Coordinates of C-alpha atoms in Angstrom, one line a residue:
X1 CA 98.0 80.1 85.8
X2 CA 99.1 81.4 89.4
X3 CA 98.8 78.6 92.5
X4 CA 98.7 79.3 95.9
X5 CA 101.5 78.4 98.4
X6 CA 102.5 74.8 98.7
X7 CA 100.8 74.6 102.1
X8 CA 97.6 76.2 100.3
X9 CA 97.5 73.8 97.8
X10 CA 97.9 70.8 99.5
X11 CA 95.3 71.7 101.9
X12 CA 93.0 71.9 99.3
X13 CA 94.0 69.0 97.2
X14 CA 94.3 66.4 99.8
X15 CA 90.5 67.7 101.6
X16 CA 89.0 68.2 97.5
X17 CA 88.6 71.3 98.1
X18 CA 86.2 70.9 101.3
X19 CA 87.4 71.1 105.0
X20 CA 86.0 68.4 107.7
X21 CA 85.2 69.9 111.1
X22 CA 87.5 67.5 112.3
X23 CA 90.7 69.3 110.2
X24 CA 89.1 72.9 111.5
X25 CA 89.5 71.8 114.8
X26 CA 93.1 71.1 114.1
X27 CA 94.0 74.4 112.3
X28 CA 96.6 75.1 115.1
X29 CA 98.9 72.4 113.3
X30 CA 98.7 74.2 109.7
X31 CA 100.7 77.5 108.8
X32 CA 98.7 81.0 109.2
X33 CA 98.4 80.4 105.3
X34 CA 97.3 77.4 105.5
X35 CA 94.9 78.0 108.5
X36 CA 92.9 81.2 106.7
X37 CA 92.2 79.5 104.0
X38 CA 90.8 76.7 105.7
X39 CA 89.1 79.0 108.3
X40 CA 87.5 80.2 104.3
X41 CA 86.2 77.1 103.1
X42 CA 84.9 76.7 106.4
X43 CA 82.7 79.5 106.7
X44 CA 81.6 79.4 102.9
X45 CA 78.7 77.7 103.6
X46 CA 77.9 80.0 105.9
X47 CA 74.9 82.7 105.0
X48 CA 74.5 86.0 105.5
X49 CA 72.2 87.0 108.8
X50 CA 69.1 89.0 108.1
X51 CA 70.6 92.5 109.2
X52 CA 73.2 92.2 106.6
X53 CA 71.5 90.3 104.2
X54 CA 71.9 93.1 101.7
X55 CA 76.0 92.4 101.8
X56 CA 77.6 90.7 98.7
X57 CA 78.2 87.3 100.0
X58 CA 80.6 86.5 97.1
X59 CA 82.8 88.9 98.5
X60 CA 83.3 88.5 102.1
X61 CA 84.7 85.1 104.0
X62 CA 81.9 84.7 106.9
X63 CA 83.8 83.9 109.6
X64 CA 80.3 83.9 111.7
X65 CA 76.8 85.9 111.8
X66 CA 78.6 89.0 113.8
X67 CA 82.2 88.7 111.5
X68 CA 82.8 89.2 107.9
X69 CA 85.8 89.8 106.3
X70 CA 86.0 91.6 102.9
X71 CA 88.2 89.2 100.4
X72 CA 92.1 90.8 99.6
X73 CA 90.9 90.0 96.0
X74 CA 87.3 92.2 96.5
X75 CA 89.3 95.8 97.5
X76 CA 89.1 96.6 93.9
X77 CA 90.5 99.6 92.5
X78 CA 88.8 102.5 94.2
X79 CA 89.7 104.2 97.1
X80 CA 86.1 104.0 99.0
X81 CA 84.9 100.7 100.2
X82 CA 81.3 99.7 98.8
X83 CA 79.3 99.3 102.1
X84 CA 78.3 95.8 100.4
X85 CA 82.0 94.7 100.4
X86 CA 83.2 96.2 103.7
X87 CA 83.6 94.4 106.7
X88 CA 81.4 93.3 109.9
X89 CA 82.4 93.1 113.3
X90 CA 80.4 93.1 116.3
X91 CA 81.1 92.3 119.4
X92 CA 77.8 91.4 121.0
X93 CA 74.3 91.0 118.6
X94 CA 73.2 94.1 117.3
X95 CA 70.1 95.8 118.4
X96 CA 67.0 95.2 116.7
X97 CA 66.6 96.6 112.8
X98 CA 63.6 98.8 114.1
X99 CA 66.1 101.4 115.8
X100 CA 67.0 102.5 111.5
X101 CA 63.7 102.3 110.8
X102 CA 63.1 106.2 111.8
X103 CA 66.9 107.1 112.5
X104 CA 65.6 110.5 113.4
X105 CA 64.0 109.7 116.5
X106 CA 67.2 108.1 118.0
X107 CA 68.1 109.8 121.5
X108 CA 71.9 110.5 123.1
X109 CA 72.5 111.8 125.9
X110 CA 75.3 114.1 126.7
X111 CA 77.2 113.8 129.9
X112 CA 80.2 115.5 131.5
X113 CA 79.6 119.2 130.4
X114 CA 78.2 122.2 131.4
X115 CA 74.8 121.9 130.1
X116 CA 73.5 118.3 130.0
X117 CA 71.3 117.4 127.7
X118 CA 69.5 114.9 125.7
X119 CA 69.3 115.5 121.6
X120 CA 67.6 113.5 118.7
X121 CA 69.4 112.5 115.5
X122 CA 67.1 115.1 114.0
X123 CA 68.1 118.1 116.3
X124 CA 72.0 117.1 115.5
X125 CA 71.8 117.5 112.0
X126 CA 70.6 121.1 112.6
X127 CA 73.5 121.7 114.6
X128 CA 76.1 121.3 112.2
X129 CA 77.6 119.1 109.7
X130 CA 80.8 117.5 108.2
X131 CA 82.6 114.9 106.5
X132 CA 85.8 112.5 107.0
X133 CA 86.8 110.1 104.5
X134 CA 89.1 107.7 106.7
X135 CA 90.2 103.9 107.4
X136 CA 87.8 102.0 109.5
X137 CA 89.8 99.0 110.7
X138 CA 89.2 96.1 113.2
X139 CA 91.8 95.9 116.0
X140 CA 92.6 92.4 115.3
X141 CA 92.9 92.6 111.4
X142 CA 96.1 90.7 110.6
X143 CA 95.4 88.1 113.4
X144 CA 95.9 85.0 111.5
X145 CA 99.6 86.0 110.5
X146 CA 100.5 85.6 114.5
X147 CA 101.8 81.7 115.4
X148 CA 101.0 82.2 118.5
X149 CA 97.3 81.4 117.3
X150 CA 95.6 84.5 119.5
X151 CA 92.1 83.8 120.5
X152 CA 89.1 86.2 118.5
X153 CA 88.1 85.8 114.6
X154 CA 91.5 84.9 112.2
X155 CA 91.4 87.6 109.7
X156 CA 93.6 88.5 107.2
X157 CA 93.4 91.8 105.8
X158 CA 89.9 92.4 105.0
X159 CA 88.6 93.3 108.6
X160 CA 89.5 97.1 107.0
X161 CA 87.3 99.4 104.7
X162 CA 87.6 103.2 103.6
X163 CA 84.7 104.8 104.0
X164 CA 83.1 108.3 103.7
X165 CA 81.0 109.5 107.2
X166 CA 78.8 112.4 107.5
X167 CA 77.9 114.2 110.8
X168 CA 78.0 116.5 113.0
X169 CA 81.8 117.2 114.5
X170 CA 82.1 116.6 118.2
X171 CA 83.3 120.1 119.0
X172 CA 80.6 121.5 117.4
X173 CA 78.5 120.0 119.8
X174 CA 80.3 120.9 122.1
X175 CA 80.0 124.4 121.9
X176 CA 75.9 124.3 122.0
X177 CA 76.5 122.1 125.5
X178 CA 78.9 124.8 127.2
X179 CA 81.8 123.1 126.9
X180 CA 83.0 119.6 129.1
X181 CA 83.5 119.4 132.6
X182 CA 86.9 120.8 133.5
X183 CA 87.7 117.4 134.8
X184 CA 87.7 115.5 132.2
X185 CA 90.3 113.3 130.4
X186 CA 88.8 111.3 128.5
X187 CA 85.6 111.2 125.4
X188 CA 83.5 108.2 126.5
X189 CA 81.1 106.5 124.3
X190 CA 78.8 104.2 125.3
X191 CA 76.6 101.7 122.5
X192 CA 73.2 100.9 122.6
X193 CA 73.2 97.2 122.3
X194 CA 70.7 95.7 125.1
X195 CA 71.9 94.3 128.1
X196 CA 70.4 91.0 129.0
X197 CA 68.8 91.2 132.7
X198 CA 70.4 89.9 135.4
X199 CA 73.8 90.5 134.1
X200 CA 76.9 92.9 135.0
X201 CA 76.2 95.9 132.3
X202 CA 79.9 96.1 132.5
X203 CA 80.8 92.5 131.6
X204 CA 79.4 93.1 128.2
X205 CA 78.4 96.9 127.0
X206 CA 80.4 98.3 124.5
X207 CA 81.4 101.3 126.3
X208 CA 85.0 103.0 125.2
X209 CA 87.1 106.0 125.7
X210 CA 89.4 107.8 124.5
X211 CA 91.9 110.7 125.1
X212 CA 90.7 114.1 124.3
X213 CA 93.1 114.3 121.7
X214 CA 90.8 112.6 119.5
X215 CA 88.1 114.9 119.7
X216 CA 89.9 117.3 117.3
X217 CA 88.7 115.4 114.3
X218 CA 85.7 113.3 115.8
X219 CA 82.3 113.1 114.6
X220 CA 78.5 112.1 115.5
X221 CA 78.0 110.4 111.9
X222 CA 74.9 109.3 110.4
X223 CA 76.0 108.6 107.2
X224 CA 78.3 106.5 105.3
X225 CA 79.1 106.6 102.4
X226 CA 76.1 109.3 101.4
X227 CA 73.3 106.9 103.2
X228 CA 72.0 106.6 106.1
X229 CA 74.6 104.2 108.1
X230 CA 72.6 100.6 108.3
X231 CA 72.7 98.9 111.5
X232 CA 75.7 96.4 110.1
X233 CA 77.7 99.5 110.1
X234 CA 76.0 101.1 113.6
X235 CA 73.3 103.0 112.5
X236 CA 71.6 104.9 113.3
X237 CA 74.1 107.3 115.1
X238 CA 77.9 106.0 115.6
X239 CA 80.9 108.1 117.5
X240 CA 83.7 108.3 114.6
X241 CA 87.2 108.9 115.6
X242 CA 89.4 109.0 112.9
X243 CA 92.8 107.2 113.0
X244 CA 91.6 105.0 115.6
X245 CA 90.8 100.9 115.5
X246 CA 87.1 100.2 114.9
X247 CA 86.2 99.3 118.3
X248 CA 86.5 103.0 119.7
X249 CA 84.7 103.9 117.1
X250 CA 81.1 102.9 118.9
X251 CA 78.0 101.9 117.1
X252 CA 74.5 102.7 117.7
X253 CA 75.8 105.1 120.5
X254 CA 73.2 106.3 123.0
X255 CA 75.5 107.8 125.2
X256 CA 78.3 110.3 124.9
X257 CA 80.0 111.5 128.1
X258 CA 83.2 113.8 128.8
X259 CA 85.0 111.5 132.2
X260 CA 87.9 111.8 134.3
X261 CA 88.4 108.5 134.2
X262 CA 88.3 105.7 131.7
X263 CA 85.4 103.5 131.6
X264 CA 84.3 100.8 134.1
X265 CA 83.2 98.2 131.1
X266 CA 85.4 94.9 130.9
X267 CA 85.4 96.1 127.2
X268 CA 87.8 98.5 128.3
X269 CA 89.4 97.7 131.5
X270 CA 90.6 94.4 130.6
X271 CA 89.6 93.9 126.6
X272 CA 91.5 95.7 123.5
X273 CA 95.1 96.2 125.6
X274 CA 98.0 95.1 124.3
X275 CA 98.8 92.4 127.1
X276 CA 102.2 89.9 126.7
X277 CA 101.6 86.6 125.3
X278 CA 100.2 84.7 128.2
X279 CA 98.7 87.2 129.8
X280 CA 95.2 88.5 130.3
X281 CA 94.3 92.5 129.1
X282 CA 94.1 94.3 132.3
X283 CA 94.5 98.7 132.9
X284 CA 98.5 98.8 132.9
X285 CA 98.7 97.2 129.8
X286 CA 98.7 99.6 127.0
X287 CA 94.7 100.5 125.3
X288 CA 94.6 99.7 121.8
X289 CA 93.7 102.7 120.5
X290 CA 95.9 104.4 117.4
X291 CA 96.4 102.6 114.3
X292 CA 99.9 102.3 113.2
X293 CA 100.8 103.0 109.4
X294 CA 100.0 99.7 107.2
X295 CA 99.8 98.6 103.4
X296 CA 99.2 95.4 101.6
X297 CA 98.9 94.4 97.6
X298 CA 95.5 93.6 96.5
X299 CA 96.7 92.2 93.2
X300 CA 97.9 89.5 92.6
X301 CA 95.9 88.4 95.8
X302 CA 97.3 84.4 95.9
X303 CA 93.9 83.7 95.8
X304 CA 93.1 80.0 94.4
X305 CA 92.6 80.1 90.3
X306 CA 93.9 83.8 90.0
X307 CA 95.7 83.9 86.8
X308 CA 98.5 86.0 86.5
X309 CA 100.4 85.6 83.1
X310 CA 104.5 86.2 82.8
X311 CA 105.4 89.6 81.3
X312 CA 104.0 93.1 82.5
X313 CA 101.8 93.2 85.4
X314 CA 100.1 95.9 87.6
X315 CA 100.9 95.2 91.1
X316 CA 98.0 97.2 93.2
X317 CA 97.5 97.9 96.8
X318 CA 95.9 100.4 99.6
X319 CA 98.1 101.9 102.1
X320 CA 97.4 104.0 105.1
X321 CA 99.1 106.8 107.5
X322 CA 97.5 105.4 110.5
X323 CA 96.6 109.0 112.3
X324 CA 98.9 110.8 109.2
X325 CA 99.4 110.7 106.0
X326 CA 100.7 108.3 104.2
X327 CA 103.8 109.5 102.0
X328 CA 104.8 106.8 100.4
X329 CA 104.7 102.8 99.6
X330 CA 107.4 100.6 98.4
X331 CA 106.6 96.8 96.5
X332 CA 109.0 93.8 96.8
X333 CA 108.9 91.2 94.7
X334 CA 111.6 88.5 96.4
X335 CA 110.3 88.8 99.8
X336 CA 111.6 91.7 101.3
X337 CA 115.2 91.6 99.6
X338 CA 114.7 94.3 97.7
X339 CA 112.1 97.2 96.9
X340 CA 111.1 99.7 94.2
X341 CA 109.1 102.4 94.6
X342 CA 105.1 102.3 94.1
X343 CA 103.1 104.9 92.7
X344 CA 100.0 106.2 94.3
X345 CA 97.2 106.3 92.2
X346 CA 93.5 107.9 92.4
X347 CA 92.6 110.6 95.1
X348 CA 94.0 111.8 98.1
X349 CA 90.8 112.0 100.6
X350 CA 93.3 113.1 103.5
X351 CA 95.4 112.1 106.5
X352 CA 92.9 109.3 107.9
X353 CA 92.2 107.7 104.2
X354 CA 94.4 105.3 102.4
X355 CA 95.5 105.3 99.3
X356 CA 95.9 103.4 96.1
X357 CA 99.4 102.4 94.7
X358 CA 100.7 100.5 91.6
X359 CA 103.8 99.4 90.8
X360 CA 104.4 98.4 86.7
X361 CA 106.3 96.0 86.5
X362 CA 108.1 92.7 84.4
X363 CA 107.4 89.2 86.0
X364 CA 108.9 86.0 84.2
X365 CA 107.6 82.8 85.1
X366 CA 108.3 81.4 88.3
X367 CA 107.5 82.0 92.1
X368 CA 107.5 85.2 93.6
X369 CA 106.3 86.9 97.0
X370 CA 105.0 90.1 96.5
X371 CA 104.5 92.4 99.8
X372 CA 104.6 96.4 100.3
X373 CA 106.3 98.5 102.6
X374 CA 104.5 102.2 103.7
X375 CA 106.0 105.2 105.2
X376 CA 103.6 108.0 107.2
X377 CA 104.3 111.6 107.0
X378 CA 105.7 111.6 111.1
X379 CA 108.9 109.0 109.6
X380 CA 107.4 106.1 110.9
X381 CA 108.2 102.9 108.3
X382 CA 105.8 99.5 108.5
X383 CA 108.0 96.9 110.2
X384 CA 108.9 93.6 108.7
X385 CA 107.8 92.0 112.5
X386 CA 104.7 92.4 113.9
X387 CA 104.0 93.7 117.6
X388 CA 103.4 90.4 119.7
X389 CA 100.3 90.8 121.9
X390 CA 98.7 88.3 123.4
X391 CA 95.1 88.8 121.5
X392 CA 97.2 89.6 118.1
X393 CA 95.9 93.0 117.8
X394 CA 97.8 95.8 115.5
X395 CA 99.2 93.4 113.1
X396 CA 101.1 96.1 110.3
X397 CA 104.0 93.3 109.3
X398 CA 105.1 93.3 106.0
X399 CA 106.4 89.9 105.7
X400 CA 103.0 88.5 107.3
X401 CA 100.9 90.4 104.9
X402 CA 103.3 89.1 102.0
X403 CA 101.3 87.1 99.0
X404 CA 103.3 83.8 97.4
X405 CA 102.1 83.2 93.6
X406 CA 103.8 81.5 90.8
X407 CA 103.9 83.0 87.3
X408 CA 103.1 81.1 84.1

């Protein structure tokens, strides 16, 4: 039967398998192991709030009512993510459920081009239509591997998802509004969350741009996965940019604007850059914007009472390009001291999509730890470090997404 990690198990034994609030406050003492697992047991009492009540609680760690985090075990072995298993993360409360209710209806406006206009959900889906299978991925997924314990939600790996979205491509639309202003630089999105009265719109709309490179493959989408997208997944119209972190892909987007400047929101200005430890986000600090190329096993997952039995064993995991293809994926089984090469398994859904991979393989009994290694199709290798940042965004280490077991 396969056991967890020393520190994992002796968390768990020596609590009986339920954390105090006293230990969560002290997670800063335990090992980023150690620390998400707690951070689990935690949050497992937690239920689901009413707009995603319809998620499968048994496979998501509720980190709180506006974070959920798909399990490494709950990936299974397809290549799209069931909407009840993907991930949550928002980063103010969602709108109210009755903007889905008629998703039709829903207005954006359309700023910085020739012709300025407003259009319905309804009138876009006239206009054209396409679909991008691709990895939708929280900024800070991997933040619990960083010691320097980064402030925001401590997930692991399961703040990704693959998904399929439907909609209308934003050069399309494009060419029914004349075209952008010649001035601008950058797509800006804006979301339609409600601003509380009295406050700074800017200290808290989500509000993001992005360079005009990413309009080649962006989308309007309102579908996901062949339904209508629900408003845990920012329904009922959402600005999709393929190869980019979830956060500049905005939900319930009301606003869509072509700017020669970047936008005024905190959200933007000062939030998502990729600021030294110790220091605060602010506009010469680098936006976090691109995902880099990533991979992680799946199974065996080091997940408590997961058996894995000496002798032949499947060793499965998902791999992504980042804003390219990814070309291929190797497995180690000692840590990073040596690798063989993983096959890829199932369909390739293109550049912005992950893949499946398998490596077959012999394990005797005894302790291993099993990571993976992806290369993209520009060259670019995962790295055995990670990027330090001060919020621990962009986490694509090999050795932090590494998975301890013992064989029996």
């Amino acid at each position: 039967m396969t056991t967890i990690n020393q520190s994992r198990r002796t968390l768990l034994t020596t609590t009986g398998g339920a954390i105090g609030l006293a230990s969560i406050g002290a997670l800063g003492a335990l090992t980023p192991a150690a620390r998400a697992v707690a951070s689990t047991q935690k949050d497992a009492a937690k239920s689901l709030p009413d707009y995603a009540s319809w998620k499968n609680a048994d496979s998501l760690i509720i980190h709180s009512a506006n974070t959920m985090e798909t399990k490494r075990s709950a990936f299974g072995s397809g290549t799209i993510t069931p909407l009840d298993r993907l991930f949550v993360r928002n980063n103010i409360t969602p709108p109210s459920a009755d903007i889905v209710a008629n998703p039709d209806v829903w207005e954006l406006d359309i700023e910085g081009v020739k012709n300025p206009t407003k259009i319905t959900v309804a009138d876009l889906k006239t206009m054209g239509m396409t679909s991008v299978a691709m990895v939708l991925q929280c900024s800070g997924n991997g933040r619990a591997y960083f010691p320097e314990k980064p402030s925001g939600t401590q997930w692991t790996v399961g703040a990704a998802g693959c998904v399929v979205f439907t909609g209308i491509p934003v050069k399309t639309l494009l060419e029914h509004v004349g075209g952008m202003v010649d001035s601008a630089k950058y797509m800006t999105g804006t979301g339609g969350e409600p601003i509380p009265e009295g406050l700074d719109p800017n200290t808290i709309k989500v509000e993001r741009s992005v360079p005009l490179e990413a309009i080649e493959d962006a989308i309007l989408a309102w579908e996901i996965n062949g339904e209508p997208i629900p408003l845990a997944h920012g329904g009922p119209l959402r600005m999709v940019v393929p190869g980019y972190t979830g956060v500049n892909n905005v939900k319930y987007i009301k606003r869509l604007a072509f700017t020669e400047e970047q936008s005024p929101a905190n959200i933007q200005q000062s939030g998502y850059r990729l600021a030294p430890v110790g220091e605060k986000g602010a506009p010469e600090h680098k936006s976090v914007w691109k995902m880099p190329v990533k991979s992680w096993v799946t199974y065996p997952a080091g997940e408590e009472n997961e058996t894995v039995k000496a002798g032949k064993v499947q060793i499965q995991g998902l791999a992504m390009g980042g804003t390219t293809d990814v070309t291929g994926v190797e497995v180690s089984v000692d840590g990073g001291k040596s690798w063989q090469k993983a096959e890829f398994i199932g369909p390739d859904l293109g550049p912005y999509a992950w893949r499946q991979f398998v490596l077959s393989t012999e394990l005797k009994a005894g302790d291993y730890s099993i990571t993976s290694r992806a290369t993209n199709k520009d060259g670019d290798v995962q790295p055995e470090e990670r990027m330090v940042n001060n919020r621990g965004y962009l986490n694509n280490s090999w050795a932090d997404h590494a998975v301890t077991i013992t064989v029996a």
